[in-house]
Amino acid sequence: MTLAALVLITGSQLTAAPGVAAEETPSPPPGMEPAAPPPRIDGDDPGLKMRDGATLAEPRVLDVVSIVETEGGEERRQETPTSLTFALQAEVLFGKNSAKLTPEAGGRVSAIVAEIRKSNAKRVRVFGFTDNLGTYEHGMVLSKQRADAVHGVLSGQLNDAGITYEVRGYSEDYPIADNATEEGRRKNRRVEVTFPTGGGSPT
């Protein structure tokens, strides 16, 4: 496993299904939201201790994100102070160009179910993504079908009417790796499950 602390400045299509939340203006996937405005600091505040002649640098908002990825990149765990995201490569869940879950996929999804229960999360996002091969339209359909398939397993295993699900397909939008290489495309073909830690809303 490799661990990296990243600074992410973070910035879609939503269809409603039973037990799935619908929004008029869908939000971008976690990690892709616009950056929060920097805090305002008064450089003349008497309580601010600076040596003579020193000035404040321009304020910035830094979101420190912990990312743990398996050596082959099949699974990626991204944690912020308020949320947890699991990204599973499509190859570990589905056959090629398919939205039918493999028998091995159940164990991977069950591990995420355990984490959702542990966090007592009441809002879960399930987003599908593809690489840039094929048409964008086909990617939208396939990525949404794959997100739907994972959502079906999650909701079935959690069996909690109090959980709201947000399920979307993004096609090739929001890649996390370089689509110019097969290794990068493999990472981009994924399903992400995001939920808050501590019962809040995922950010």
GROMACS .gro file of C-alpha atoms in nm:
model
  203
    1MET     CA    1   0.000   0.000   0.000
    2THR     CA    2   0.122   0.349  -0.069
    3LEU     CA    3   0.015   0.653   0.125
    4ALA     CA    4   0.024   1.009  -0.002
    5ALA     CA    5  -0.098   1.333   0.147
    6LEU     CA    6  -0.236   1.545  -0.133
    7VAL     CA    7  -0.357   1.899  -0.153
    8LEU     CA    8  -0.671   1.893  -0.362
    9ILE     CA    9  -0.859   2.197  -0.478
   10THR     CA   10  -1.183   2.034  -0.556
   11GLY     CA   11  -1.463   2.108  -0.845
   12SER     CA   12  -2.280   1.569  -1.422
   13GLN     CA   13  -2.615   1.393  -1.474
   14LEU     CA   14  -2.855   1.266  -1.213
   15THR     CA   15  -3.148   1.036  -1.259
   16ALA     CA   16  -3.390   0.943  -0.988
   17ALA     CA   17  -3.466   0.587  -0.887
   18PRO     CA   18  -3.650   0.442  -0.587
   19GLY     CA   19  -3.459   0.538  -0.275
   20VAL     CA   20  -3.232   0.768  -0.473
   21ALA     CA   21  -3.218   1.145  -0.420
   22ALA     CA   22  -3.284   1.374  -0.716
   23GLU     CA   23  -3.151   1.728  -0.748
   24GLU     CA   24  -3.224   1.996  -1.005
   25THR     CA   25  -2.860   2.107  -1.014
   26PRO     CA   26  -2.636   1.805  -0.947
   27SER     CA   27  -2.314   1.862  -0.759
   28PRO     CA   28  -1.975   1.757  -0.897
   29PRO     CA   29  -1.821   1.437  -0.762
   30PRO     CA   30  -1.629   1.449  -0.434
   31GLY     CA   31  -1.283   1.591  -0.477
   32MET     CA   32  -1.389   1.802  -0.777
   33GLU     CA   33  -1.581   2.082  -0.601
   34PRO     CA   34  -1.470   2.446  -0.644
   35ALA     CA   35  -1.226   2.561  -0.378
   36ALA     CA   36  -1.371   2.728  -0.070
   37PRO     CA   37  -1.293   3.099  -0.035
   38PRO     CA   38  -0.984   3.165   0.177
   39PRO     CA   39  -1.037   3.299   0.530
   40ARG     CA   40  -1.003   3.674   0.585
   41ILE     CA   41  -0.717   3.770   0.815
   42ASP     CA   42  -0.649   4.124   0.933
   43GLY     CA   43  -0.275   4.188   0.912
   44ASP     CA   44  -0.315   4.483   1.152
   45ASP     CA   45  -0.487   4.279   1.424
   46PRO     CA   46  -0.294   4.349   1.748
   47GLY     CA   47  -0.335   3.986   1.852
   48LEU     CA   48  -0.143   3.870   1.544
   49LYS     CA   49   0.223   3.838   1.642
   50MET     CA   50   0.467   3.902   1.356
   51ARG     CA   51   0.818   4.033   1.365
   52ASP     CA   52   0.881   4.387   1.248
   53GLY     CA   53   0.866   4.427   0.872
   54ALA     CA   54   0.695   4.088   0.815
   55THR     CA   55   0.381   4.066   0.599
   56LEU     CA   56   0.115   3.801   0.553
   57ALA     CA   57   0.122   3.577   0.247
   58GLU     CA   58  -0.188   3.547   0.031
   59PRO     CA   59  -0.440   3.320   0.214
   60ARG     CA   60  -0.505   2.974   0.072
   61VAL     CA   61  -0.738   2.691   0.168
   62LEU     CA   62  -0.556   2.359   0.186
   63ASP     CA   63  -0.757   2.039   0.203
   64VAL     CA   64  -0.525   1.763   0.312
   65VAL     CA   65  -0.646   1.432   0.175
   66SER     CA   66  -0.509   1.093   0.270
   67ILE     CA   67  -0.504   0.846  -0.019
   68VAL     CA   68  -0.423   0.478   0.016
   69GLU     CA   69  -0.408   0.267  -0.299
   70THR     CA   70  -0.339  -0.100  -0.354
   71GLU     CA   71  -0.019  -0.170  -0.542
   72GLY     CA   72  -0.202  -0.249  -0.864
   73GLY     CA   73  -0.444   0.040  -0.812
   74GLU     CA   74  -0.750  -0.188  -0.805
   75GLU     CA   75  -0.881  -0.014  -0.495
   76ARG     CA   76  -0.828   0.340  -0.374
   77ARG     CA   77  -0.930   0.482  -0.037
   78GLN     CA   78  -0.946   0.861  -0.010
   79GLU     CA   79  -1.014   1.020   0.328
   80THR     CA   80  -1.075   1.383   0.422
   81PRO     CA   81  -1.162   1.517   0.766
   82THR     CA   82  -1.533   1.481   0.680
   83SER     CA   83  -1.574   1.203   0.424
   84LEU     CA   84  -1.447   0.872   0.291
   85THR     CA   85  -1.435   0.767  -0.076
   86PHE     CA   86  -1.369   0.419  -0.210
   87ALA     CA   87  -1.281   0.391  -0.578
   88LEU     CA   88  -1.293   0.040  -0.725
   89GLN     CA   89  -1.158  -0.023  -1.072
   90ALA     CA   90  -1.422  -0.154  -1.310
   91GLU     CA   91  -1.212  -0.463  -1.383
   92VAL     CA   92  -1.250  -0.588  -1.024
   93LEU     CA   93  -1.629  -0.548  -1.040
   94PHE     CA   94  -1.740  -0.611  -1.399
   95GLY     CA   95  -1.651  -0.790  -1.719
   96LYS     CA   96  -1.527  -0.589  -2.015
   97ASN     CA   97  -1.786  -0.337  -2.138
   98SER     CA   98  -2.039  -0.489  -1.897
   99ALA     CA   99  -2.246  -0.362  -1.605
  100LYS     CA  100  -2.303  -0.711  -1.462
  101LEU     CA  101  -2.119  -0.759  -1.132
  102THR     CA  102  -1.880  -1.052  -1.111
  103PRO     CA  103  -1.912  -1.307  -0.826
  104GLU     CA  104  -1.596  -1.161  -0.669
  105ALA     CA  105  -1.745  -0.809  -0.660
  106GLY     CA  106  -1.972  -0.890  -0.367
  107GLY     CA  107  -1.685  -0.916  -0.121
  108ARG     CA  108  -1.542  -0.581  -0.227
  109VAL     CA  109  -1.877  -0.407  -0.190
  110SER     CA  110  -1.942  -0.579   0.145
  111ALA     CA  111  -1.624  -0.422   0.283
  112ILE     CA  112  -1.761  -0.078   0.188
  113VAL     CA  113  -2.095  -0.164   0.349
  114ALA     CA  114  -1.912  -0.232   0.675
  115GLU     CA  115  -1.745   0.111   0.658
  116ILE     CA  116  -2.077   0.285   0.588
  117ARG     CA  117  -2.232   0.114   0.893
  118LYS     CA  118  -1.931   0.207   1.104
  119SER     CA  119  -1.970   0.574   1.006
  120ASN     CA  120  -2.348   0.566   1.052
  121ALA     CA  121  -2.372   0.752   0.720
  122LYS     CA  122  -2.717   0.859   0.603
  123ARG     CA  123  -2.619   0.989   0.257
  124VAL     CA  124  -2.421   0.778   0.015
  125ARG     CA  125  -2.299   0.879  -0.331
  126VAL     CA  126  -2.235   0.612  -0.595
  127PHE     CA  127  -2.071   0.748  -0.909
  128GLY     CA  128  -1.954   0.560  -1.218
  129PHE     CA  129  -1.676   0.669  -1.454
  130THR     CA  130  -1.521   0.539  -1.777
  131ASP     CA  131  -1.205   0.612  -1.972
  132ASN     CA  132  -1.206   0.817  -2.294
  133LEU     CA  133  -1.225   0.523  -2.535
  134GLY     CA  134  -1.550   0.485  -2.724
  135THR     CA  135  -1.815   0.754  -2.749
  136TYR     CA  136  -1.899   0.990  -2.467
  137GLU     CA  137  -2.265   0.888  -2.490
  138HIS     CA  138  -2.184   0.518  -2.452
  139GLY     CA  139  -1.967   0.604  -2.153
  140MET     CA  140  -2.256   0.792  -1.991
  141VAL     CA  141  -2.484   0.490  -2.024
  142LEU     CA  142  -2.224   0.235  -1.909
  143SER     CA  143  -2.098   0.442  -1.616
  144LYS     CA  144  -2.455   0.499  -1.490
  145GLN     CA  145  -2.542   0.129  -1.529
  146ARG     CA  146  -2.234   0.033  -1.329
  147ALA     CA  147  -2.318   0.286  -1.057
  148ASP     CA  148  -2.672   0.145  -1.048
  149ALA     CA  149  -2.537  -0.209  -1.009
  150VAL     CA  150  -2.317  -0.115  -0.712
  151HIS     CA  151  -2.601   0.089  -0.561
  152GLY     CA  152  -2.825  -0.216  -0.581
  153VAL     CA  153  -2.581  -0.426  -0.377
  154LEU     CA  154  -2.516  -0.149  -0.125
  155SER     CA  155  -2.882  -0.073  -0.062
  156GLY     CA  156  -2.967  -0.443  -0.043
  157GLN     CA  157  -2.697  -0.520   0.212
  158LEU     CA  158  -2.749  -0.204   0.419
  159ASN     CA  159  -3.128  -0.243   0.414
  160ASP     CA  160  -3.174   0.099   0.576
  161ALA     CA  161  -3.464   0.318   0.464
  162GLY     CA  162  -3.299   0.613   0.639
  163ILE     CA  163  -3.011   0.627   0.389
  164THR     CA  164  -3.040   0.856   0.087
  165TYR     CA  165  -2.847   0.754  -0.224
  166GLU     CA  166  -2.718   0.974  -0.503
  167VAL     CA  167  -2.637   0.766  -0.812
  168ARG     CA  168  -2.479   0.906  -1.130
  169GLY     CA  169  -2.273   0.824  -1.434
  170TYR     CA  170  -2.006   1.066  -1.553
  171SER     CA  171  -1.861   0.888  -1.860
  172GLU     CA  172  -1.502   1.008  -1.912
  173ASP     CA  173  -1.545   1.328  -1.709
  174TYR     CA  174  -1.326   1.381  -1.401
  175PRO     CA  175  -1.038   1.140  -1.474
  176ILE     CA  176  -0.802   1.065  -1.186
  177ALA     CA  177  -0.519   0.942  -1.412
  178ASP     CA  178  -0.378   0.997  -1.761
  179ASN     CA  179  -0.602   0.851  -2.032
  180ALA     CA  180  -0.300   0.836  -2.265
  181THR     CA  181  -0.182   0.511  -2.102
  182GLU     CA  182  -0.362   0.184  -2.036
  183GLU     CA  183  -0.264   0.202  -1.670
  184GLY     CA  184  -0.427   0.544  -1.646
  185ARG     CA  185  -0.737   0.437  -1.835
  186ARG     CA  186  -0.772   0.138  -1.602
  187LYS     CA  187  -0.775   0.371  -1.301
  188ASN     CA  188  -1.030   0.598  -1.467
  189ARG     CA  189  -1.269   0.308  -1.532
  190ARG     CA  190  -1.408   0.299  -1.180
  191VAL     CA  191  -1.702   0.322  -0.944
  192GLU     CA  192  -1.668   0.555  -0.647
  193VAL     CA  193  -1.867   0.528  -0.325
  194THR     CA  194  -1.852   0.835  -0.100
  195PHE     CA  195  -2.011   0.891   0.238
  196PRO     CA  196  -1.958   1.120   0.537
  197THR     CA  197  -1.767   1.013   0.843
  198GLY     CA  198  -1.963   1.100   1.154
  199GLY     CA  199  -2.317   1.099   1.010
  200GLY     CA  200  -2.294   1.431   0.821
  201SER     CA  201  -2.312   1.507   0.450
  202PRO     CA  202  -2.026   1.401   0.218
  203THR     CA  203  -1.820   1.686   0.082
   0.00000   0.00000   0.00000
